[in-house]
mmCIF file of C-alpha atoms in Angstrom:
data_model
loop_
_atom_site.group_PDB
_atom_site.id
_atom_site.type_symbol
_atom_site.label_atom_id
_atom_site.label_comp_id
_atom_site.label_asym_id
_atom_site.label_seq_id
_atom_site.Cartn_x
_atom_site.Cartn_y
_atom_site.Cartn_z
ATOM 1 C CA MET A 1 149.006 129.217 94.527
ATOM 2 C CA SER A 2 147.595 126.875 97.178
ATOM 3 C CA ILE A 3 144.166 127.467 98.667
ATOM 4 C CA LYS A 4 144.143 127.935 102.447
ATOM 5 C CA PRO A 5 141.775 125.464 104.099
ATOM 6 C CA GLU A 6 138.821 126.958 105.966
ATOM 7 C CA GLU A 7 139.869 127.739 109.542
ATOM 8 C CA GLN A 8 138.027 125.757 112.212
ATOM 9 C CA LYS A 9 136.462 127.645 115.096
ATOM 10 C CA ILE A 10 136.085 127.100 118.827
ATOM 11 C CA LEU A 11 133.623 128.971 121.008
ATOM 12 C CA ILE A 12 134.616 129.548 124.625
ATOM 13 C CA ILE A 13 131.770 130.709 126.857
ATOM 14 C CA GLU A 14 133.485 131.942 130.021
ATOM 15 C CA ASP A 15 133.000 135.123 132.060
ATOM 16 C CA ASN A 16 136.197 134.721 134.128
ATOM 17 C CA PRO A 17 139.127 136.403 132.260
ATOM 18 C CA GLY A 18 141.700 134.247 134.041
ATOM 19 C CA ASP A 19 140.017 130.979 133.093
ATOM 20 C CA PHE A 20 139.605 132.185 129.507
ATOM 21 C CA PHE A 21 143.312 133.154 129.287
ATOM 22 C CA LEU A 22 144.367 129.772 130.721
ATOM 23 C CA ILE A 23 142.335 127.825 128.155
ATOM 24 C CA LYS A 24 143.878 129.843 125.296
ATOM 25 C CA GLU A 25 147.392 129.209 126.586
ATOM 26 C CA PHE A 26 146.778 125.483 127.022
ATOM 27 C CA LEU A 27 145.362 125.242 123.475
ATOM 28 C CA LYS A 28 148.571 126.790 122.082
ATOM 29 C CA ARG A 29 150.628 124.032 123.733
ATOM 30 C CA THR A 30 148.591 121.141 122.311
ATOM 31 C CA THR A 31 149.113 119.351 118.990
ATOM 32 C CA LEU A 32 145.533 120.196 117.991
ATOM 33 C CA PRO A 33 144.894 122.188 114.796
ATOM 34 C CA ARG A 34 145.187 125.954 115.166
ATOM 35 C CA TYR A 35 141.610 126.923 115.916
ATOM 36 C CA LYS A 36 140.160 130.409 115.583
ATOM 37 C CA ILE A 37 138.843 131.230 119.031
ATOM 38 C CA TYR A 38 135.599 133.100 119.668
ATOM 39 C CA HIS A 39 134.785 134.333 123.160
ATOM 40 C CA ALA A 40 131.446 135.048 124.844
ATOM 41 C CA GLU A 41 131.098 136.200 128.459
ATOM 42 C CA LYS A 42 127.282 135.954 128.542
ATOM 43 C CA ILE A 43 124.780 133.436 127.255
ATOM 44 C CA SER A 44 123.093 136.105 125.148
ATOM 45 C CA ASP A 45 126.396 136.836 123.350
ATOM 46 C CA ALA A 46 126.929 133.098 122.772
ATOM 47 C CA GLU A 47 123.450 132.729 121.267
ATOM 48 C CA ILE A 48 124.222 135.458 118.725
ATOM 49 C CA LEU A 49 127.544 133.845 117.740
ATOM 50 C CA LEU A 50 125.967 130.394 117.372
ATOM 51 C CA LYS A 51 123.419 131.798 114.943
ATOM 52 C CA GLN A 52 126.193 133.387 112.870
ATOM 53 C CA GLU A 53 129.002 130.814 112.892
ATOM 54 C CA ASP A 54 129.606 127.046 112.712
ATOM 55 C CA PHE A 55 131.867 125.803 115.505
ATOM 56 C CA LYS A 56 133.990 122.687 115.749
ATOM 57 C CA LEU A 57 133.792 122.691 119.558
ATOM 58 C CA ILE A 58 132.205 124.576 122.467
ATOM 59 C CA LEU A 59 133.832 124.970 125.885
ATOM 60 C CA MET A 60 131.386 126.514 128.354
ATOM 61 C CA ASP A 61 130.957 127.496 131.953
ATOM 62 C CA LEU A 62 127.428 126.886 133.282
ATOM 63 C CA PHE A 63 127.407 129.874 135.658
ATOM 64 C CA LEU A 64 127.326 133.158 133.747
ATOM 65 C CA PRO A 65 126.060 136.654 134.529
ATOM 66 C CA ASP A 66 122.759 136.087 132.665
ATOM 67 C CA SER A 67 122.234 132.336 133.204
ATOM 68 C CA GLU A 68 123.044 129.634 135.745
ATOM 69 C CA GLY A 69 123.202 125.855 135.964
ATOM 70 C CA ILE A 70 121.520 123.367 133.650
ATOM 71 C CA SER A 71 119.353 126.093 132.071
ATOM 72 C CA THR A 72 122.550 127.578 130.588
ATOM 73 C CA PHE A 73 123.236 124.356 128.718
ATOM 74 C CA LYS A 74 119.588 124.010 127.659
ATOM 75 C CA LYS A 75 119.737 127.446 126.023
ATOM 76 C CA ILE A 76 122.896 126.571 124.093
ATOM 77 C CA PHE A 77 122.181 122.963 123.067
ATOM 78 C CA PRO A 78 119.300 123.636 120.586
ATOM 79 C CA LEU A 79 121.624 125.999 118.700
ATOM 80 C CA SER A 80 124.532 123.538 118.702
ATOM 81 C CA ALA A 81 122.951 120.073 118.456
ATOM 82 C CA HIS A 82 125.684 118.855 116.039
ATOM 83 C CA THR A 83 128.617 120.435 117.933
ATOM 84 C CA PRO A 84 130.423 118.692 120.801
ATOM 85 C CA VAL A 85 130.147 120.605 124.115
ATOM 86 C CA ILE A 86 132.632 120.358 127.007
ATOM 87 C CA VAL A 87 131.438 121.782 130.306
ATOM 88 C CA LEU A 88 133.835 123.756 132.535
ATOM 89 C CA THR A 89 132.947 123.333 136.179
ATOM 90 C CA GLY A 90 134.092 123.800 139.750
ATOM 91 C CA LEU A 91 134.061 120.952 142.286
ATOM 92 C CA VAL A 92 130.896 122.309 143.901
ATOM 93 C CA ASN A 93 128.948 121.934 140.632
ATOM 94 C CA GLU A 94 129.459 118.207 139.942
ATOM 95 C CA GLU A 95 125.757 117.367 140.286
ATOM 96 C CA VAL A 96 124.815 120.019 137.713
ATOM 97 C CA THR A 97 127.650 118.844 135.456
ATOM 98 C CA ALA A 98 126.418 115.246 135.571
ATOM 99 C CA ASN A 99 122.967 116.481 134.599
ATOM 100 C CA THR A 100 124.361 118.276 131.539
ATOM 101 C CA LEU A 101 126.095 115.072 130.436
ATOM 102 C CA GLN A 102 122.746 113.319 130.548
ATOM 103 C CA GLN A 103 121.257 116.162 128.502
ATOM 104 C CA GLY A 104 123.858 115.848 125.712
ATOM 105 C CA ALA A 105 127.208 117.360 126.710
ATOM 106 C CA GLN A 106 130.197 115.245 125.666
ATOM 107 C CA ASP A 107 132.476 115.723 128.688
ATOM 108 C CA TYR A 108 133.519 118.094 131.462
ATOM 109 C CA LEU A 109 136.707 119.590 132.911
ATOM 110 C CA VAL A 110 137.120 120.660 136.529
ATOM 111 C CA LYS A 111 138.666 124.105 136.746
ATOM 112 C CA GLY A 112 142.143 124.091 138.271
ATOM 113 C CA GLU A 113 142.540 120.334 137.803
ATOM 114 C CA TYR A 114 143.514 120.008 134.143
ATOM 115 C CA ASP A 115 146.535 120.868 132.039
ATOM 116 C CA GLU A 116 147.163 121.081 128.295
ATOM 117 C CA LYS A 117 147.479 117.275 127.949
ATOM 118 C CA LEU A 118 144.156 116.524 129.630
ATOM 119 C CA LEU A 119 142.562 119.373 127.694
ATOM 120 C CA GLU A 120 143.824 117.949 124.388
ATOM 121 C CA LYS A 121 142.735 114.412 125.287
ATOM 122 C CA THR A 122 139.272 115.595 126.373
ATOM 123 C CA ILE A 123 138.790 117.662 123.200
ATOM 124 C CA ARG A 124 139.857 114.814 120.908
ATOM 125 C CA TYR A 125 137.575 112.313 122.647
ATOM 126 C CA ALA A 126 134.664 114.763 122.695
ATOM 127 C CA ILE A 127 134.944 115.421 118.967
ATOM 128 C CA GLU A 128 135.318 111.705 118.203
ATOM 129 C CA ARG A 129 132.374 110.713 120.414
ATOM 130 C CA LYS A 130 130.153 113.389 118.892
ATOM 131 C CA HIS A 131 131.151 112.268 115.410
ATOM 132 C CA ASN A 132 130.322 108.653 116.272
ATOM 133 C CA GLN A 133 126.995 109.705 117.798
ATOM 134 C CA GLU A 134 126.132 111.571 114.615
ATOM 135 C CA LEU A 135 126.988 108.495 112.547
ATOM 136 C CA ILE A 136 124.804 106.324 114.788
ATOM 137 C CA ILE A 137 121.923 108.804 114.547
ATOM 138 C CA LYS A 138 122.310 108.939 110.785
ATOM 139 C CA ALA A 139 122.462 105.138 110.525
ATOM 140 C CA GLU A 140 119.374 104.847 112.730
ATOM 141 C CA GLU A 141 117.577 107.372 110.557
ATOM 142 C CA ILE A 142 118.508 105.471 107.385
ATOM 143 C CA THR A 143 117.411 102.187 108.995
ATOM 144 C CA ARG A 144 114.168 103.771 110.195
ATOM 145 C CA ASN A 145 113.472 105.192 106.735
ATOM 146 C CA LYS A 146 114.178 101.804 105.166
ATOM 147 C CA LEU A 147 111.932 100.083 107.681
ATOM 148 C CA GLU A 148 109.175 102.641 107.115
ATOM 149 C CA ALA A 149 109.493 102.172 103.359
ATOM 150 C CA LEU A 150 109.459 98.385 103.795
ATOM 151 C CA VAL A 151 106.404 98.537 106.072
ATOM 152 C CA LYS A 152 104.696 100.864 103.610
ATOM 153 C CA GLU A 153 105.515 98.499 100.734
ATOM 154 C CA ARG A 154 104.332 95.419 102.645
ATOM 155 C CA THR A 155 101.183 97.251 103.745
ATOM 156 C CA LYS A 156 100.466 98.158 100.143
ATOM 157 C CA GLU A 157 101.043 94.548 99.062
ATOM 158 C CA LEU A 158 98.705 93.351 101.818
ATOM 159 C CA GLU A 159 96.047 95.873 100.821
ATOM 160 C CA GLU A 160 96.360 94.778 97.193
ATOM 161 C CA ALA A 161 96.124 91.108 98.236
ATOM 162 C CA ILE A 162 93.009 91.850 100.302
ATOM 163 C CA LYS A 163 91.558 93.812 97.398
ATOM 164 C CA LYS A 164 92.358 90.950 95.021
ATOM 165 C CA GLU A 165 90.791 88.450 97.409
ATOM 166 C CA LYS A 166 87.641 90.570 97.585
ATOM 167 C CA GLN A 167 87.547 90.798 93.793
ATOM 168 C CA LEU A 168 87.825 87.008 93.531
ATOM 169 C CA VAL A 169 85.006 86.567 96.057
ATOM 170 C CA ASP A 170 82.912 89.066 94.084
ATOM 171 C CA LEU A 171 83.708 87.184 90.868
ATOM 172 C CA LYS A 172 82.689 83.913 92.475
ATOM 173 C CA ASN A 173 79.375 85.419 93.615
ATOM 174 C CA GLN A 174 78.815 86.944 90.179
ATOM 175 C CA PHE A 175 79.579 83.621 88.534
ATOM 176 C CA VAL A 176 77.014 81.834 90.716
ATOM 177 C CA ALA A 177 74.413 84.471 89.839
ATOM 178 C CA ILE A 178 75.210 84.415 86.113
ATOM 179 C CA ALA A 179 75.491 80.625 85.954
ATOM 180 C CA SER A 180 72.166 80.095 87.683
ATOM 181 C CA HIS A 181 70.531 82.456 85.212
ATOM 182 C CA GLU A 182 72.321 81.522 81.992
ATOM 183 C CA PHE A 183 72.299 77.757 82.569
ATOM 184 C CA ARG A 184 68.629 77.633 83.528
ATOM 185 C CA THR A 185 67.279 77.947 79.955
ATOM 186 C CA PRO A 186 69.574 75.374 78.260
ATOM 187 C CA LEU A 187 69.110 72.938 81.149
ATOM 188 C CA SER A 188 65.325 73.301 80.894
ATOM 189 C CA THR A 189 65.488 72.674 77.141
ATOM 190 C CA ILE A 190 67.694 69.591 77.638
ATOM 191 C CA ARG A 191 65.433 68.235 80.362
ATOM 192 C CA PHE A 192 62.258 68.817 78.306
ATOM 193 C CA ALA A 193 63.765 67.159 75.205
ATOM 194 C CA ALA A 194 65.072 64.209 77.234
ATOM 195 C CA ASP A 195 61.735 63.719 79.003
ATOM 196 C CA TYR A 196 59.925 63.911 75.674
ATOM 197 C CA LEU A 197 62.196 61.262 74.149
ATOM 198 C CA HIS A 198 61.841 59.069 77.202
ATOM 199 C CA GLU A 199 58.014 59.312 77.091
ATOM 200 C CA TYR A 200 57.364 59.061 73.348
ATOM 201 C CA LEU A 201 60.473 57.354 71.908
ATOM 202 C CA GLU A 202 58.569 54.381 70.498
ATOM 203 C CA ARG A 203 56.042 56.643 68.720
ATOM 204 C CA LEU A 204 58.581 59.060 67.162
ATOM 205 C CA ASP A 205 60.090 58.680 63.717
ATOM 206 C CA LYS A 206 63.807 59.164 63.042
ATOM 207 C CA ASP A 207 63.450 62.797 61.983
ATOM 208 C CA GLU A 208 61.635 63.745 65.178
ATOM 209 C CA ILE A 209 64.251 61.944 67.276
ATOM 210 C CA LYS A 210 67.063 63.711 65.389
ATOM 211 C CA SER A 211 65.330 67.063 65.952
ATOM 212 C CA LYS A 212 65.153 66.533 69.711
ATOM 213 C CA LEU A 213 68.771 65.300 69.857
ATOM 214 C CA LYS A 214 69.928 68.371 67.911
ATOM 215 C CA LYS A 215 68.197 70.603 70.473
ATOM 216 C CA ILE A 216 70.019 68.791 73.251
ATOM 217 C CA GLU A 217 73.332 69.011 71.384
ATOM 218 C CA LYS A 218 72.867 72.713 70.722
ATOM 219 C CA GLN A 219 72.241 73.483 74.405
ATOM 220 C CA VAL A 220 75.199 71.342 75.473
ATOM 221 C CA VAL A 221 77.445 73.284 73.081
ATOM 222 C CA HIS A 222 76.012 76.541 74.444
ATOM 223 C CA MET A 223 76.689 75.493 78.049
ATOM 224 C CA ALA A 224 80.199 74.319 77.159
ATOM 225 C CA ALA A 225 80.902 77.752 75.644
ATOM 226 C CA LEU A 226 79.602 79.451 78.795
ATOM 227 C CA LEU A 227 81.824 77.273 80.975
ATOM 228 C CA GLU A 228 84.818 77.943 78.743
ATOM 229 C CA ASP A 229 84.267 81.697 79.113
ATOM 230 C CA VAL A 230 83.992 81.432 82.899
ATOM 231 C CA ILE A 231 87.126 79.254 83.165
ATOM 232 C CA MET A 232 89.034 81.624 80.877
ATOM 233 C CA ALA A 233 87.898 84.652 82.905
ATOM 234 C CA GLY A 234 88.945 82.974 86.156
ATOM 235 C CA ARG A 235 92.360 82.113 84.790
ATOM 236 C CA THR A 236 92.890 85.673 83.546
ATOM 237 C CA GLU A 237 92.003 87.066 86.968
ATOM 238 C CA LEU A 238 94.559 84.756 88.580
ATOM 239 C CA ASN A 239 97.163 85.507 85.862
ATOM 240 C CA LYS A 240 97.476 81.802 85.097
ATOM 241 C CA ILE A 241 97.356 81.930 81.306
ATOM 242 C CA PRO A 242 100.691 81.045 79.695
ATOM 243 C CA VAL A 243 101.530 82.540 76.298
ATOM 244 C CA VAL A 244 102.529 79.708 73.953
ATOM 245 C CA LYS A 245 103.578 81.057 70.580
ATOM 246 C CA SER A 246 103.854 78.983 67.435
ATOM 247 C CA SER A 247 103.893 79.496 63.677
ATOM 248 C CA ILE A 248 100.293 80.051 62.496
ATOM 249 C CA LYS A 249 98.971 80.067 58.923
ATOM 250 C CA LEU A 250 96.959 83.239 59.318
ATOM 251 C CA LYS A 251 94.575 83.036 56.322
ATOM 252 C CA SER A 252 93.673 79.437 57.114
ATOM 253 C CA LEU A 253 92.931 80.290 60.758
ATOM 254 C CA ILE A 254 90.836 83.346 59.846
ATOM 255 C CA ASP A 255 88.776 81.373 57.327
ATOM 256 C CA LYS A 256 88.167 78.630 59.876
ATOM 257 C CA ILE A 257 87.044 81.121 62.568
ATOM 258 C CA HIS A 258 84.835 82.878 60.007
ATOM 259 C CA GLU A 259 83.140 79.600 59.144
ATOM 260 C CA GLU A 260 82.757 78.529 62.793
ATOM 261 C CA VAL A 261 81.098 81.792 63.792
ATOM 262 C CA LEU A 262 78.666 81.703 60.868
ATOM 263 C CA HIS A 263 77.762 78.106 61.708
ATOM 264 C CA SER A 264 77.302 78.737 65.451
ATOM 265 C CA THR A 265 75.051 81.744 64.782
ATOM 266 C CA LYS A 266 73.067 79.906 62.038
ATOM 267 C CA ASN A 267 74.113 82.473 59.417
ATOM 268 C CA SER A 268 71.923 85.100 61.109
ATOM 269 C CA HIS A 269 74.257 87.842 59.855
ATOM 270 C CA ARG A 270 76.481 88.370 56.863
ATOM 271 C CA VAL A 271 80.106 88.672 58.023
ATOM 272 C CA GLU A 272 82.001 90.632 55.353
ATOM 273 C CA LEU A 273 85.617 89.486 55.585
ATOM 274 C CA ILE A 274 88.419 91.616 54.189
ATOM 275 C CA PHE A 275 91.835 89.965 54.398
ATOM 276 C CA ALA A 276 94.743 92.169 53.356
ATOM 277 C CA CYS A 277 97.749 90.752 55.120
ATOM 278 C CA GLU A 278 101.033 90.032 53.343
ATOM 279 C CA ASN A 279 102.215 87.632 56.058
ATOM 280 C CA GLU A 280 101.317 84.048 55.241
ATOM 281 C CA THR A 281 102.433 82.911 58.688
ATOM 282 C CA ILE A 282 102.807 84.731 61.991
ATOM 283 C CA GLN A 283 104.247 83.861 65.389
ATOM 284 C CA THR A 284 101.519 84.077 68.019
ATOM 285 C CA ASP A 285 99.445 82.170 70.542
ATOM 286 C CA GLU A 286 96.682 80.582 68.449
ATOM 287 C CA LYS A 287 94.334 79.993 71.381
ATOM 288 C CA LEU A 288 94.509 83.613 72.535
ATOM 289 C CA LEU A 289 94.037 84.896 68.974
ATOM 290 C CA ARG A 290 90.991 82.635 68.517
ATOM 291 C CA ASN A 291 89.508 83.886 71.794
ATOM 292 C CA ILE A 292 89.912 87.491 70.680
ATOM 293 C CA LEU A 293 88.301 87.007 67.264
ATOM 294 C CA ILE A 294 85.478 84.658 68.285
ATOM 295 C CA ASN A 295 84.423 86.897 71.187
ATOM 296 C CA LEU A 296 84.527 90.049 69.045
ATOM 297 C CA LEU A 297 82.534 88.456 66.210
ATOM 298 C CA THR A 298 79.909 86.765 68.411
ATOM 299 C CA ASN A 299 79.480 89.985 70.422
ATOM 300 C CA ALA A 300 79.004 92.000 67.234
ATOM 301 C CA ILE A 301 76.354 89.542 66.003
ATOM 302 C CA LYS A 302 74.630 89.237 69.392
ATOM 303 C CA PHE A 303 74.311 92.985 69.888
ATOM 304 C CA SER A 304 73.158 93.722 66.343
ATOM 305 C CA PRO A 305 69.636 92.235 66.365
ATOM 306 C CA GLY A 306 67.788 92.832 63.111
ATOM 307 C CA LYS A 307 70.963 93.967 61.310
ATOM 308 C CA GLU A 308 72.452 91.888 58.516
ATOM 309 C CA SER A 309 76.035 93.008 58.056
ATOM 310 C CA ILE A 310 79.123 92.658 60.275
ATOM 311 C CA GLY A 311 82.486 94.068 59.170
ATOM 312 C CA PHE A 312 85.544 91.865 59.696
ATOM 313 C CA ARG A 313 88.933 93.197 58.553
ATOM 314 C CA ILE A 314 92.374 91.620 58.902
ATOM 315 C CA ILE A 315 95.218 93.800 57.620
ATOM 316 C CA SER A 316 98.928 94.299 58.295
ATOM 317 C CA ALA A 317 100.578 97.699 58.541
ATOM 318 C CA ASN A 318 103.745 99.090 60.152
ATOM 319 C CA ASP A 319 104.789 95.754 61.685
ATOM 320 C CA SER A 320 101.351 95.345 63.273
ATOM 321 C CA LEU A 321 98.476 92.983 62.679
ATOM 322 C CA ILE A 322 95.183 94.888 62.774
ATOM 323 C CA LEU A 323 91.984 93.009 63.599
ATOM 324 C CA GLU A 324 88.823 95.061 63.268
ATOM 325 C CA VAL A 325 85.210 94.035 63.881
ATOM 326 C CA SER A 326 82.423 96.552 63.310
ATOM 327 C CA ASP A 327 78.659 96.408 63.555
ATOM 328 C CA LYS A 328 75.587 98.635 63.269
ATOM 329 C CA GLY A 329 74.032 97.399 66.484
ATOM 330 C CA ILE A 330 72.826 98.904 69.744
ATOM 331 C CA GLY A 331 76.135 100.601 70.590
ATOM 332 C CA ILE A 332 77.723 101.396 73.953
ATOM 333 C CA SER A 333 76.825 104.354 76.171
ATOM 334 C CA ASP A 334 79.457 106.774 77.496
ATOM 335 C CA GLU A 335 78.530 105.714 81.050
ATOM 336 C CA ASP A 336 79.315 102.058 80.297
ATOM 337 C CA MET A 337 82.661 102.735 78.610
ATOM 338 C CA PRO A 338 84.833 102.908 81.799
ATOM 339 C CA LYS A 339 83.619 99.454 82.958
ATOM 340 C CA LEU A 340 83.537 97.868 79.531
ATOM 341 C CA PHE A 341 86.367 95.403 80.182
ATOM 342 C CA GLU A 342 85.366 94.407 83.720
ATOM 343 C CA ALA A 343 84.405 90.752 84.153
ATOM 344 C CA PHE A 344 80.614 90.205 84.294
ATOM 345 C CA HIS A 345 79.863 93.826 83.441
ATOM 346 C CA ARG A 346 76.939 94.207 81.062
ATOM 347 C CA GLY A 347 75.834 97.383 79.359
ATOM 348 C CA SER A 348 72.785 99.263 80.611
ATOM 349 C CA ASN A 349 71.070 98.680 77.248
ATOM 350 C CA THR A 350 71.658 94.886 77.071
ATOM 351 C CA SER A 351 69.120 93.555 79.591
ATOM 352 C CA SER A 352 66.975 91.996 76.850
ATOM 353 C CA ILE A 353 69.967 90.138 75.342
ATOM 354 C CA SER A 354 71.360 87.060 77.116
ATOM 355 C CA GLY A 355 75.040 86.913 78.011
ATOM 356 C CA THR A 356 77.587 86.604 80.815
ATOM 357 C CA GLY A 357 79.448 89.891 80.448
ATOM 358 C CA LEU A 358 82.744 88.008 80.093
ATOM 359 C CA GLY A 359 83.545 88.378 76.412
ATOM 360 C CA LEU A 360 85.302 91.742 76.361
ATOM 361 C CA SER A 361 87.142 91.114 79.650
ATOM 362 C CA ILE A 362 88.603 87.965 78.054
ATOM 363 C CA VAL A 363 89.476 89.908 74.893
ATOM 364 C CA LYS A 364 91.219 92.623 76.907
ATOM 365 C CA LYS A 365 93.371 90.167 78.857
ATOM 366 C CA ALA A 366 94.266 88.153 75.739
ATOM 367 C CA VAL A 367 95.321 91.334 73.930
ATOM 368 C CA GLU A 368 97.474 92.397 76.892
ATOM 369 C CA LEU A 369 99.158 88.981 76.973
ATOM 370 C CA LEU A 370 100.024 89.395 73.292
ATOM 371 C CA LYS A 371 101.432 92.902 74.006
ATOM 372 C CA GLY A 372 98.740 94.564 71.902
ATOM 373 C CA GLU A 373 96.212 97.340 72.377
ATOM 374 C CA ILE A 374 92.487 97.902 71.818
ATOM 375 C CA VAL A 375 90.738 100.916 70.304
ATOM 376 C CA ILE A 376 86.950 101.185 70.615
ATOM 377 C CA LYS A 377 84.583 103.607 68.916
ATOM 378 C CA SER A 378 80.886 103.375 69.625
ATOM 379 C CA LYS A 379 77.669 105.374 69.516
ATOM 380 C CA LEU A 380 74.297 104.394 70.908
ATOM 381 C CA GLU A 381 71.907 102.962 68.313
ATOM 382 C CA GLU A 382 74.524 103.411 65.558
ATOM 383 C CA GLY A 383 77.014 100.653 66.247
ATOM 384 C CA THR A 384 80.472 99.770 67.502
ATOM 385 C CA SER A 385 83.920 99.358 65.977
ATOM 386 C CA ILE A 386 86.609 97.479 67.911
ATOM 387 C CA LYS A 387 90.155 97.516 66.578
ATOM 388 C CA VAL A 388 92.912 95.304 67.993
ATOM 389 C CA LEU A 389 96.552 96.024 67.166
ATOM 390 C CA LEU A 390 99.041 93.199 67.707
ATOM 391 C CA PRO A 391 102.817 93.470 67.110
ATOM 392 C CA LEU A 392 104.077 91.150 64.366
ATOM 393 C CA ASN A 393 107.732 91.023 65.455
#
């Protein structure tokens, strides 16, 4: 059993019975689809029908018992914005008819001057023009939405660029402030030792000369480390650090870092190393891994004054390499936690301890580049544990 297609409807708004009858007869003689015809003699009746039904076409006279002229069309149009309207008019109403065309009507027919052929042609063109108008409106709406989305996206990108630029300016200013403070002490030491050697070189024995040169060397190394941190931080902010992976002998690297840290801190703390990793070699970026471990270990030592022991664990589990450094130092307050990884941020309880505030920001970026994650547990005056998880595959 075939399903009958939904019958299309035409609304004829005409108070003259003769004109209404003529339109119906002409429609029967056309090759147009068989429309179901609705009839309204007053504008109020038409308004009710338009709220109840969807029409393919509206044929309307502008002069009705309850409305006249352009106001008739203005009452109908808001209820039929997507339906083509053909105005039926007499010769004396051409000015009003032209006005309705400007307001949105598709066409008009002069009463007494059209037959079934002109009626069919006018209806077909009206429907086609309205359909094309709807397509244009829809295309304009899609284009407008795309443009609005594009403008919104570009505006967001611009705002982010401005924000990034401001951050870089802030970083530059912070660097100048930190550099002037942190470099002042080593530069003073170098200058004093150099002046002393220059003044008393001929009176000093070899041991005294070596002592002064070691002081100079130590401060140079310290300043080089500061510069390295600043350069690394700047590169991370600009996302200019490439990840270069290679095959690394893990135990050898860990032992070397362990020894370097103990040497650089003059064995001020005991670093208890636990190495429980089955992988002899791993694929990773050695420079990034070194940065992570050296910064974590030196931070733990620096912020544990008067404490002897630092925990240092390297283990493998569930396809992950776990690096953990723990101390029993001054800890981190809850207020400082949200800004912990921001460049140049220093904890509220670290004013008496020298530093740039770059270490953990460098660690964070290096871990992200290696697709890892960081877990921190800390309590004021009890210590801090920082665990880094890096994927092995």
